[in-house]
Amino acid sequence: MYAVFAGPPAFLWFLPLMLLASATAGWLLATQHQRRHQSAILQCQRSCCSPARVDGLDHREFEYLVRDLMIRDGATNVRRVGGAGDNGADVVATDPTGQLWIIQCKHRKQGLGGKLVGVQEFQVLNGTGRPVHKGNVVVLVTNGAVSKRAHGFAKSQKLEIVDRLLLEDWIAGGRPIWELLGIKGSTAPSALSDVESGAPADSSESVYSLAEAYSAGLVPWKPATMRQYLLRSQRRGIPLPRSRDGLGHLYTAAELGEWLGHWQGQGTATPQQAE
């Protein structure tokens, strides 16, 4: 009589194979995600090699460019959502502090020479950015310029603006967009400090808005020109004056004087040229 060898059940043979297949699939998915992320960064680097090239993009490509810039800066959950029925949002992202960014993109084929972004575009964004999309930071990005009235409306509604000059600094890659805009932590009005609401940080040292600094003779240029020069300072390696409110609104006389010395020391525009 022969002995019969009973082997292990068939499913025991398949279990290691199933585990191996599952691990392999997980590795492939992780590798694919990493490659997509690296591809987005490379795509952004190619697109951003020259700000002038931005004018040649179409509106969809411009939206993808903004998406890629957010990815490069370290934002998460970044998506391009622009299209029919987007309710004023073209790109959504979450910054490292957990704030949700709602971004509207306005591309101008003629760049700075194109039609100004006006109040109406900001009114649409204001009507959906927080009420509909629940955004913490609501931004309009353009490769063109923004009208004076639109600037005033945006400021009154706490909407952020990335115009052509700031976009060039963003593309240059020196600092992420939340640093360029001076956004730190919560943007809720209740979280604003006394300095952010306009009160001096130190009663022993006066602070000035750009308009007040011009009126007091601390700087030789009007606020609009000063903002342009401050935006260009980063690209030229000129140390920026430290804003006392974190938003680029209030400076001390000493800080403005130090910045002005660095700026004029590089042989840049004179006050007469600026006007």
GROMACS .gro file of C-alpha atoms in nm:
model
  275
    1MET     CA    1   0.000   0.000   0.000
    2TYR     CA    2   0.149   0.331  -0.106
    3ALA     CA    3   0.144   0.645   0.112
    4VAL     CA    4  -0.025   0.945  -0.047
    5PHE     CA    5   0.140   1.291   0.012
    6ALA     CA    6  -0.112   1.562   0.068
    7GLY     CA    7   0.033   1.904  -0.037
    8PRO     CA    8  -0.076   2.241   0.104
    9PRO     CA    9  -0.405   2.387  -0.018
   10ALA     CA   10  -0.379   2.562  -0.356
   11PHE     CA   11  -0.460   2.909  -0.213
   12LEU     CA   12  -0.145   2.897  -0.001
   13TRP     CA   13   0.061   2.892  -0.319
   14PHE     CA   14  -0.123   3.192  -0.460
   15LEU     CA   15  -0.106   3.407  -0.145
   16PRO     CA   16   0.263   3.505  -0.183
   17LEU     CA   17   0.204   3.577  -0.551
   18MET     CA   18  -0.092   3.801  -0.468
   19LEU     CA   19   0.111   3.992  -0.209
   20LEU     CA   20   0.396   4.036  -0.456
   21ALA     CA   21   0.157   4.160  -0.725
   22SER     CA   22  -0.001   4.408  -0.480
   23ALA     CA   23   0.336   4.544  -0.373
   24THR     CA   24   0.446   4.576  -0.735
   25ALA     CA   25   0.128   4.764  -0.827
   26GLY     CA   26   0.181   5.003  -0.535
   27TRP     CA   27   0.538   5.068  -0.641
   28LEU     CA   28   0.432   5.132  -1.000
   29LEU     CA   29   0.164   5.379  -0.889
   30ALA     CA   30   0.408   5.565  -0.664
   31THR     CA   31   0.668   5.577  -0.943
   32GLN     CA   32   0.407   5.704  -1.190
   33HIS     CA   33   0.299   5.979  -0.947
   34GLN     CA   34   0.660   6.084  -0.893
   35ARG     CA   35   0.724   6.094  -1.267
   36ARG     CA   36   0.412   6.306  -1.323
   37HIS     CA   37   0.529   6.548  -1.052
   38GLN     CA   38   0.879   6.569  -1.201
   39SER     CA   39   0.730   6.610  -1.549
   40ALA     CA   40   0.514   6.900  -1.428
   41ILE     CA   41   0.821   7.069  -1.280
   42LEU     CA   42   1.019   7.021  -1.601
   43GLN     CA   43   0.726   7.148  -1.805
   44CYS     CA   44   0.712   7.455  -1.583
   45GLN     CA   45   1.085   7.512  -1.619
   46ARG     CA   46   1.056   7.495  -1.999
   47SER     CA   47   0.755   7.727  -2.005
   48CYS     CA   48   0.910   7.973  -1.762
   49CYS     CA   49   1.246   8.014  -1.929
   50SER     CA   50   1.142   8.358  -2.055
   51PRO     CA   51   0.856   8.581  -1.934
   52ALA     CA   52   0.815   8.705  -2.291
   53ARG     CA   53   0.711   8.354  -2.396
   54VAL     CA   54   0.413   8.376  -2.164
   55ASP     CA   55   0.246   8.623  -2.401
   56GLY     CA   56   0.255   8.358  -2.676
   57LEU     CA   57   0.055   8.106  -2.473
   58ASP     CA   58  -0.317   8.059  -2.516
   59HIS     CA   59  -0.547   8.086  -2.217
   60ARG     CA   60  -0.543   7.711  -2.146
   61GLU     CA   61  -0.165   7.695  -2.157
   62PHE     CA   62  -0.148   7.995  -1.926
   63GLU     CA   63  -0.369   7.815  -1.675
   64TYR     CA   64  -0.145   7.508  -1.689
   65LEU     CA   65   0.157   7.733  -1.639
   66VAL     CA   66   0.005   7.878  -1.322
   67ARG     CA   67  -0.079   7.526  -1.205
   68ASP     CA   68   0.281   7.414  -1.260
   69LEU     CA   69   0.416   7.717  -1.076
   70MET     CA   70   0.203   7.627  -0.774
   71ILE     CA   71   0.335   7.270  -0.787
   72ARG     CA   72   0.691   7.400  -0.809
   73ASP     CA   73   0.635   7.619  -0.502
   74GLY     CA   74   0.529   7.315  -0.299
   75ALA     CA   75   0.150   7.344  -0.303
   76THR     CA   76  -0.055   7.024  -0.281
   77ASN     CA   77  -0.384   6.909  -0.433
   78VAL     CA   78  -0.312   7.138  -0.729
   79ARG     CA   79  -0.566   7.115  -1.008
   80ARG     CA   80  -0.650   7.308  -1.320
   81VAL     CA   81  -1.029   7.338  -1.323
   82GLY     CA   82  -1.078   7.618  -1.577
   83GLY     CA   83  -1.339   7.579  -1.846
   84ALA     CA   84  -1.713   7.613  -1.895
   85GLY     CA   85  -1.891   7.645  -1.563
   86ASP     CA   86  -1.573   7.699  -1.363
   87ASN     CA   87  -1.742   7.973  -1.156
   88GLY     CA   88  -1.439   8.198  -1.168
   89ALA     CA   89  -1.178   7.939  -1.069
   90ASP     CA   90  -0.908   7.822  -1.309
   91VAL     CA   91  -0.659   7.669  -1.063
   92VAL     CA   92  -0.712   7.544  -0.707
   93ALA     CA   93  -0.434   7.448  -0.467
   94THR     CA   94  -0.349   7.410  -0.100
   95ASP     CA   95  -0.043   7.591   0.036
   96PRO     CA   96   0.190   7.449   0.306
   97THR     CA   97  -0.014   7.615   0.583
   98GLY     CA   98  -0.330   7.438   0.467
   99GLN     CA   99  -0.498   7.740   0.309
  100LEU     CA  100  -0.708   7.681  -0.002
  101TRP     CA  101  -0.611   7.901  -0.297
  102ILE     CA  102  -0.865   7.991  -0.564
  103ILE     CA  103  -0.692   8.137  -0.869
  104GLN     CA  104  -0.846   8.307  -1.171
  105CYS     CA  105  -0.617   8.346  -1.476
  106LYS     CA  106  -0.649   8.631  -1.725
  107HIS     CA  107  -0.417   8.602  -2.024
  108ARG     CA  108  -0.343   8.891  -2.257
  109LYS     CA  109  -0.183   8.819  -2.595
  110GLN     CA  110  -0.034   9.168  -2.598
  111GLY     CA  111   0.097   9.139  -2.242
  112LEU     CA  112   0.131   9.481  -2.080
  113GLY     CA  113   0.008   9.639  -2.402
  114GLY     CA  114  -0.320   9.447  -2.390
  115LYS     CA  115  -0.653   9.536  -2.238
  116LEU     CA  116  -0.636   9.618  -1.868
  117VAL     CA  117  -0.794   9.370  -1.629
  118GLY     CA  118  -1.084   9.568  -1.491
  119VAL     CA  119  -1.324   9.576  -1.198
  120GLN     CA  120  -1.572   9.339  -1.362
  121GLU     CA  121  -1.326   9.050  -1.364
  122PHE     CA  122  -1.259   9.101  -0.994
  123GLN     CA  123  -1.630   9.128  -0.917
  124VAL     CA  124  -1.687   8.785  -1.071
  125LEU     CA  125  -1.397   8.638  -0.874
  126ASN     CA  126  -1.516   8.805  -0.554
  127GLY     CA  127  -1.864   8.660  -0.600
  128THR     CA  128  -1.741   8.301  -0.619
  129GLY     CA  129  -1.392   8.274  -0.467
  130ARG     CA  130  -1.507   8.254  -0.106
  131PRO     CA  131  -1.887   8.209  -0.121
  132VAL     CA  132  -1.880   7.924  -0.377
  133HIS     CA  133  -1.531   7.772  -0.364
  134LYS     CA  134  -1.467   7.842   0.007
  135GLY     CA  135  -1.120   7.975  -0.069
  136ASN     CA  136  -0.895   8.120   0.199
  137VAL     CA  137  -0.676   8.305  -0.052
  138VAL     CA  138  -0.841   8.437  -0.369
  139VAL     CA  139  -0.606   8.551  -0.644
  140LEU     CA  140  -0.620   8.689  -0.996
  141VAL     CA  141  -0.312   8.620  -1.210
  142THR     CA  142  -0.247   8.804  -1.535
  143ASN     CA  143   0.043   8.857  -1.773
  144GLY     CA  144  -0.096   9.204  -1.836
  145ALA     CA  145  -0.179   9.505  -1.620
  146VAL     CA  146  -0.464   9.583  -1.381
  147SER     CA  147  -0.663   9.906  -1.384
  148LYS     CA  148  -0.640  10.150  -1.095
  149ARG     CA  149  -1.009  10.102  -1.009
  150ALA     CA  150  -0.962   9.725  -1.007
  151HIS     CA  151  -0.667   9.761  -0.769
  152GLY     CA  152  -0.886   9.960  -0.532
  153PHE     CA  153  -1.170   9.709  -0.551
  154ALA     CA  154  -0.935   9.414  -0.496
  155LYS     CA  155  -0.783   9.578  -0.189
  156SER     CA  156  -1.126   9.653  -0.041
  157GLN     CA  157  -1.236   9.291  -0.088
  158LYS     CA  158  -0.903   9.133   0.020
  159LEU     CA  159  -0.837   8.984  -0.323
  160GLU     CA  160  -0.476   8.923  -0.423
  161ILE     CA  161  -0.327   9.042  -0.753
  162VAL     CA  162  -0.040   8.887  -0.947
  163ASP     CA  163   0.020   9.125  -1.238
  164ARG     CA  164   0.290   9.109  -1.504
  165LEU     CA  165   0.567   9.248  -1.285
  166LEU     CA  166   0.495   9.015  -0.994
  167LEU     CA  167   0.447   8.726  -1.238
  168GLU     CA  168   0.800   8.780  -1.369
  169ASP     CA  169   0.935   8.755  -1.015
  170TRP     CA  170   0.728   8.440  -0.957
  171ILE     CA  171   0.857   8.281  -1.277
  172ALA     CA  172   1.215   8.365  -1.176
  173GLY     CA  173   1.166   8.119  -0.891
  174GLY     CA  174   1.339   8.305  -0.610
  175ARG     CA  175   1.047   8.278  -0.367
  176PRO     CA  176   0.707   8.101  -0.367
  177ILE     CA  177   0.405   8.309  -0.448
  178TRP     CA  178   0.277   8.325  -0.089
  179GLU     CA  179   0.603   8.489   0.014
  180LEU     CA  180   0.592   8.732  -0.278
  181LEU     CA  181   0.239   8.828  -0.176
  182GLY     CA  182   0.330   8.842   0.193
  183ILE     CA  183   0.068   8.583   0.291
  184LYS     CA  184   0.143   8.404   0.618
  185GLY     CA  185  -0.095   8.188   0.815
  186SER     CA  186  -0.462   8.274   0.835
  187THR     CA  187  -0.595   8.557   0.622
  188ALA     CA  188  -0.912   8.597   0.826
  189PRO     CA  189  -0.971   8.961   0.928
  190SER     CA  190  -0.998   8.860   1.295
  191ALA     CA  191  -0.643   8.725   1.283
  192LEU     CA  192  -0.488   9.056   1.176
  193SER     CA  193  -0.248   9.215   1.419
  194ASP     CA  194  -0.250   9.580   1.521
  195VAL     CA  195   0.026   9.647   1.269
  196GLU     CA  196  -0.169   9.483   0.987
  197SER     CA  197  -0.469   9.698   1.070
  198GLY     CA  198  -0.255  10.010   1.036
  199ALA     CA  199  -0.123  10.068   1.387
  200PRO     CA  200   0.253  10.108   1.429
  201ALA     CA  201   0.440   9.800   1.550
  202ASP     CA  202   0.665  10.009   1.772
  203SER     CA  203   0.543  10.342   1.909
  204SER     CA  204   0.903  10.464   1.921
  205GLU     CA  205   0.954  10.419   1.547
  206SER     CA  206   0.716  10.562   1.286
  207VAL     CA  207   0.604  10.357   0.990
  208TYR     CA  208   0.490  10.487   0.652
  209SER     CA  209   0.280  10.368   0.364
  210LEU     CA  210   0.439  10.423   0.024
  211ALA     CA  211   0.215  10.725  -0.032
  212GLU     CA  212   0.312  10.871   0.306
  213ALA     CA  213   0.680  10.800   0.240
  214TYR     CA  214   0.659  10.989  -0.090
  215SER     CA  215   0.480  11.284   0.071
  216ALA     CA  216   0.741  11.295   0.347
  217GLY     CA  217   1.025  11.292   0.095
  218LEU     CA  218   1.162  10.958   0.215
  219VAL     CA  219   1.150  10.818  -0.139
  220PRO     CA  220   1.162  11.009  -0.467
  221TRP     CA  221   0.891  10.809  -0.648
  222LYS     CA  222   0.516  10.785  -0.626
  223PRO     CA  223   0.363  10.458  -0.493
  224ALA     CA  224   0.296  10.302  -0.835
  225THR     CA  225   0.659  10.348  -0.941
  226MET     CA  226   0.786  10.234  -0.602
  227ARG     CA  227   0.589   9.910  -0.627
  228GLN     CA  228   0.745   9.839  -0.964
  229TYR     CA  229   1.095   9.896  -0.832
  230LEU     CA  230   1.031   9.685  -0.523
  231LEU     CA  231   0.909   9.400  -0.743
  232ARG     CA  232   1.219   9.425  -0.961
  233SER     CA  233   1.457   9.439  -0.666
  234GLN     CA  234   1.434   9.065  -0.602
  235ARG     CA  235   1.551   8.980  -0.956
  236ARG     CA  236   1.841   9.222  -0.928
  237GLY     CA  237   1.955   9.088  -0.594
  238ILE     CA  238   1.872   9.408  -0.406
  239PRO     CA  239   1.764   9.343  -0.045
  240LEU     CA  240   1.401   9.440   0.004
  241PRO     CA  241   1.297   9.661   0.293
  242ARG     CA  242   1.118   9.459   0.560
  243SER     CA  243   0.749   9.537   0.557
  244ARG     CA  244   0.624   9.591   0.911
  245ASP     CA  245   0.275   9.460   0.833
  246GLY     CA  246   0.391   9.160   0.629
  247LEU     CA  247   0.181   9.280   0.335
  248GLY     CA  248   0.410   9.536   0.173
  249HIS     CA  249   0.212   9.832   0.306
  250LEU     CA  250   0.413   9.981   0.594
  251TYR     CA  251   0.787  10.056   0.623
  252THR     CA  252   1.016  10.251   0.853
  253ALA     CA  253   1.221  10.544   0.726
  254ALA     CA  254   1.546  10.359   0.799
  255GLU     CA  255   1.442  10.053   0.600
  256LEU     CA  256   1.331  10.259   0.300
  257GLY     CA  257   1.651  10.462   0.312
  258GLU     CA  258   1.867  10.150   0.318
  259TRP     CA  259   1.679  10.000   0.023
  260LEU     CA  260   1.698  10.328  -0.171
  261GLY     CA  261   2.075  10.339  -0.125
  262HIS     CA  262   2.115   9.987  -0.265
  263TRP     CA  263   1.880  10.064  -0.556
  264GLN     CA  264   2.051  10.386  -0.661
  265GLY     CA  265   2.392  10.227  -0.606
  266GLN     CA  266   2.321   9.991  -0.897
  267GLY     CA  267   2.284  10.283  -1.135
  268THR     CA  268   1.909  10.237  -1.180
  269ALA     CA  269   1.652  10.497  -1.282
  270THR     CA  270   1.676  10.843  -1.132
  271PRO     CA  271   1.369  11.016  -0.984
  272GLN     CA  272   1.339  11.232  -1.298
  273GLN     CA  273   1.334  10.925  -1.520
  274ALA     CA  274   1.072  10.760  -1.304
  275GLU     CA  275   0.815  11.037  -1.332
   0.00000   0.00000   0.00000
